[in-house]
Short mmCIF file of C-alpha atoms in Angstrom, two decimals:
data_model
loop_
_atom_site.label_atom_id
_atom_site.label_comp_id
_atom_site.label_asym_id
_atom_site.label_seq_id
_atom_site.Cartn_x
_atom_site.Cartn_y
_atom_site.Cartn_z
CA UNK A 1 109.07 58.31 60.97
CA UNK A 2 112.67 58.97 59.88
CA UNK A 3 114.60 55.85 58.26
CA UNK A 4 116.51 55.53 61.48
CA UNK A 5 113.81 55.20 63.48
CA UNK A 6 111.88 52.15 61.49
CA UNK A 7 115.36 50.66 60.96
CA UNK A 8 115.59 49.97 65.35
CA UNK A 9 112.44 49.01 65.05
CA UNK A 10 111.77 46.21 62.46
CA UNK A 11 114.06 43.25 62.82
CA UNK A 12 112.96 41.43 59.61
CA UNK A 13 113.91 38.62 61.14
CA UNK A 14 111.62 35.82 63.62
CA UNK A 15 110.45 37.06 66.92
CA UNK A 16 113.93 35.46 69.34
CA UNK A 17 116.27 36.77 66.41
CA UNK A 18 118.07 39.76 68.05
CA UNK A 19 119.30 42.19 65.47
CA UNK A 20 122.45 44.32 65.96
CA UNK A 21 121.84 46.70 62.99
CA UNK A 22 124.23 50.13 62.62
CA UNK A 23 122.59 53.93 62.72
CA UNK A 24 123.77 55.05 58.87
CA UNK A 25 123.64 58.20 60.10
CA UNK A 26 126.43 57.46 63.46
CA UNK A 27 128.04 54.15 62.95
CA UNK A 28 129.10 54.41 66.60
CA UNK A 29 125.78 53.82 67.70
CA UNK A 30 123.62 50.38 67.45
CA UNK A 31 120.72 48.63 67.94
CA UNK A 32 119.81 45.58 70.12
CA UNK A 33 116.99 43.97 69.98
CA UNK A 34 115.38 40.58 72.29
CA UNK A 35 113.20 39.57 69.95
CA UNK A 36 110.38 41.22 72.10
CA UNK A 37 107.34 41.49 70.29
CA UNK A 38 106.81 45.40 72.52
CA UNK A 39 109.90 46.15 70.48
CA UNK A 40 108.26 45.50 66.96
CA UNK A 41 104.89 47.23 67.95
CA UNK A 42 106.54 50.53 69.54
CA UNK A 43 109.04 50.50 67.03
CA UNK A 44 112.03 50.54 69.35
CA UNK A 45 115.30 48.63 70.62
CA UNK A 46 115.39 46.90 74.16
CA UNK A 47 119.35 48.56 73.66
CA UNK A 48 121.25 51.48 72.08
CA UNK A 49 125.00 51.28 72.12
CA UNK A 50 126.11 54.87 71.34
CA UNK A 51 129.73 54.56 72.07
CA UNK A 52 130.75 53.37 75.54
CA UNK A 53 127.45 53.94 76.79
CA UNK A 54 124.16 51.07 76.85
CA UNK A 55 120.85 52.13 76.96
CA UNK A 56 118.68 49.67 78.04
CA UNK A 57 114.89 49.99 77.60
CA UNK A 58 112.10 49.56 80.39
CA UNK A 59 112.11 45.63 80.71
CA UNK A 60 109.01 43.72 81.85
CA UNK A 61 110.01 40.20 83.37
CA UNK A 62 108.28 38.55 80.37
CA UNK A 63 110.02 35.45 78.88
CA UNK A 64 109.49 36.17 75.50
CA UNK A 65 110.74 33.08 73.85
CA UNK A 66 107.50 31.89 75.60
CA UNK A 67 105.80 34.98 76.29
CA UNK A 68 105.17 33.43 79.68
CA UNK A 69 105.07 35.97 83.09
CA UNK A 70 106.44 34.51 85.96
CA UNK A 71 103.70 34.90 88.92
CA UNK A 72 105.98 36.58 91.18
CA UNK A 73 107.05 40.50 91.34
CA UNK A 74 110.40 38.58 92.54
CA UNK A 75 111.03 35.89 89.44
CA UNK A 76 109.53 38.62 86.70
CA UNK A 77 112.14 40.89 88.15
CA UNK A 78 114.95 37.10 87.69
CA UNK A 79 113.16 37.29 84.17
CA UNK A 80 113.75 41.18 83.05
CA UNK A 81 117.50 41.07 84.34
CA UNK A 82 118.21 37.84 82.54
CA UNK A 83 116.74 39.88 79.16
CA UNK A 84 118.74 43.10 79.91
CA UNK A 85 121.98 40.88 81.03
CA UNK A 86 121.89 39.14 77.00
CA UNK A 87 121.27 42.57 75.67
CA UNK A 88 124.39 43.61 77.67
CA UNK A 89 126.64 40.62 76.63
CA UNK A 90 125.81 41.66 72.55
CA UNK A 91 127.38 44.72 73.23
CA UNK A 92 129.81 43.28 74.88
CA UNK A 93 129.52 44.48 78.61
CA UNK A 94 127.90 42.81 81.82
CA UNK A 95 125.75 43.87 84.46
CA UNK A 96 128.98 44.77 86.41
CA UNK A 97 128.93 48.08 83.82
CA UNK A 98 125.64 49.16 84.66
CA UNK A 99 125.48 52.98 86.24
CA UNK A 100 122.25 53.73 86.74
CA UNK A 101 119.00 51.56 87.48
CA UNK A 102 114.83 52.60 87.29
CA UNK A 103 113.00 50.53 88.91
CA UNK A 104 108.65 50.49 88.28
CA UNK A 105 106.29 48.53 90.53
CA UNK A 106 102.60 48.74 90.91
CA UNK A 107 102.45 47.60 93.71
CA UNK A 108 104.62 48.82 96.69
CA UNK A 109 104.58 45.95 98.52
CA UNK A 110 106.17 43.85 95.89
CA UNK A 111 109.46 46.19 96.04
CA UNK A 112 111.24 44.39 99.11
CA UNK A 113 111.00 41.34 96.77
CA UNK A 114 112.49 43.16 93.69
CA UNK A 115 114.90 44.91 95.69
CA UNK A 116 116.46 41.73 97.13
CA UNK A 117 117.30 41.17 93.35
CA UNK A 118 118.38 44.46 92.36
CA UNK A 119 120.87 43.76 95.23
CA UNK A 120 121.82 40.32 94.82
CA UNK A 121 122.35 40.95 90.70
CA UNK A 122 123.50 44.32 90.42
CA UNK A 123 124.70 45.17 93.68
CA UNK A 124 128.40 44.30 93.02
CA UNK A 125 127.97 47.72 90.37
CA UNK A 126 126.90 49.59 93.34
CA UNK A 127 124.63 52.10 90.05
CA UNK A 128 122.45 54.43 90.99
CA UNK A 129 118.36 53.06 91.37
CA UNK A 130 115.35 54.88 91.64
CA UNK A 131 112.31 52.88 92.08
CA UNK A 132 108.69 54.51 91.09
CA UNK A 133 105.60 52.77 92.58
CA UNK A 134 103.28 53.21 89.06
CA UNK A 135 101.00 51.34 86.49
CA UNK A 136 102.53 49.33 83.60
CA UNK A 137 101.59 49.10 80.20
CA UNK A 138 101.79 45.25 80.14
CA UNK A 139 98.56 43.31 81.57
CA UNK A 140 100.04 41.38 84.54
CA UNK A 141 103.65 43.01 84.57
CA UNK A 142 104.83 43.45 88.28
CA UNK A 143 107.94 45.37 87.62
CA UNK A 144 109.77 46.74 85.09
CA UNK A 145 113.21 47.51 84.81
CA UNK A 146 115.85 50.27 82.57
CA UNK A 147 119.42 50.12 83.33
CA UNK A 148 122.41 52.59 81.62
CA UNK A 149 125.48 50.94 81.54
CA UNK A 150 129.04 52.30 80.06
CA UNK A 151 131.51 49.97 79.23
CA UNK A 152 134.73 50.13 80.59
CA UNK A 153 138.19 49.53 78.89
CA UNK A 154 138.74 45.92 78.42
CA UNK A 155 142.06 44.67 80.82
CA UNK A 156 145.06 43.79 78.36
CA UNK A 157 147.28 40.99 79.16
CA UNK A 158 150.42 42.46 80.45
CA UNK A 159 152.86 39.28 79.71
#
């Protein structure tokens, strides 16, 4: 495992504490972390800045200040946006940057419910989704969600 790689992954700090360390190989590029205790045992960031662009990682709807699931597909899906939306303000940028959106479901039936979300939370973006009806790694996960965002220019004050 290169240096790089155990840097994004260890925050060295308690599980909650995001970290926003710097690549020392490309100081454009950083890490964000939720405090997600998936992050620490995969060894990777819930977000990579890497210039104007956001990576967001594949985001169960797991509070993980409480490492509660919500018992709907519909609130875990409330639960993974509200993690990816504070990875998104660290950069800084908002779900109104996000391009491109993967959706994963078990269960089919659940996706009008997460849908409605996508919609009523990212819609305004008008990004890209693909949804994929599939298993998920995390025991009682009903969706899981990855967004790519790019941040636009910030608006200057013209007076």
């Amino acid at each position: 495992m290169s240096s790089s790689s155990s840097a994004a992954g260890s925050t060295g700090t308690s599980a909650g504490d995001p970290v926003d360390p710097v690549d020392p190989v490309d100081p454009e590029r950083r890490f964000i972390s939720s405090g997600s205790p998936w992050e620490e045992l995969a060894g990777y960031s819930r977000a990579v800045v890497d210039g104007d662009w956001i990576f967001v990682s594949g985001t169960v709807g797991q509070d993980f200040a409480t490492m509660q699931l919500p018992e709907s597909a519909q609130a875990q899906a409330e639960q993974a946006l509200d993690t990816i939306e504070a990875a998104l303000r660290q950069v800084p940028a908002s779900l109104l940057d996000v391009v491109r959106v993967r959706v994963y479901a078990p269960e089919r039936g659940d996706v009008p419910a997460i849908s409605e979300v996508i919609k009523r939370r990212l819609g305004a973006a008008r990004a890209t989704n693909t949804t994929v009806c599939c298993p998920l790694a995390v025991e009682g996960a009903k969706v899981e969600i990855e967004v790519t965002a790019r941040r636009r220019p910030q608006a200057t004050d013209a007076s």
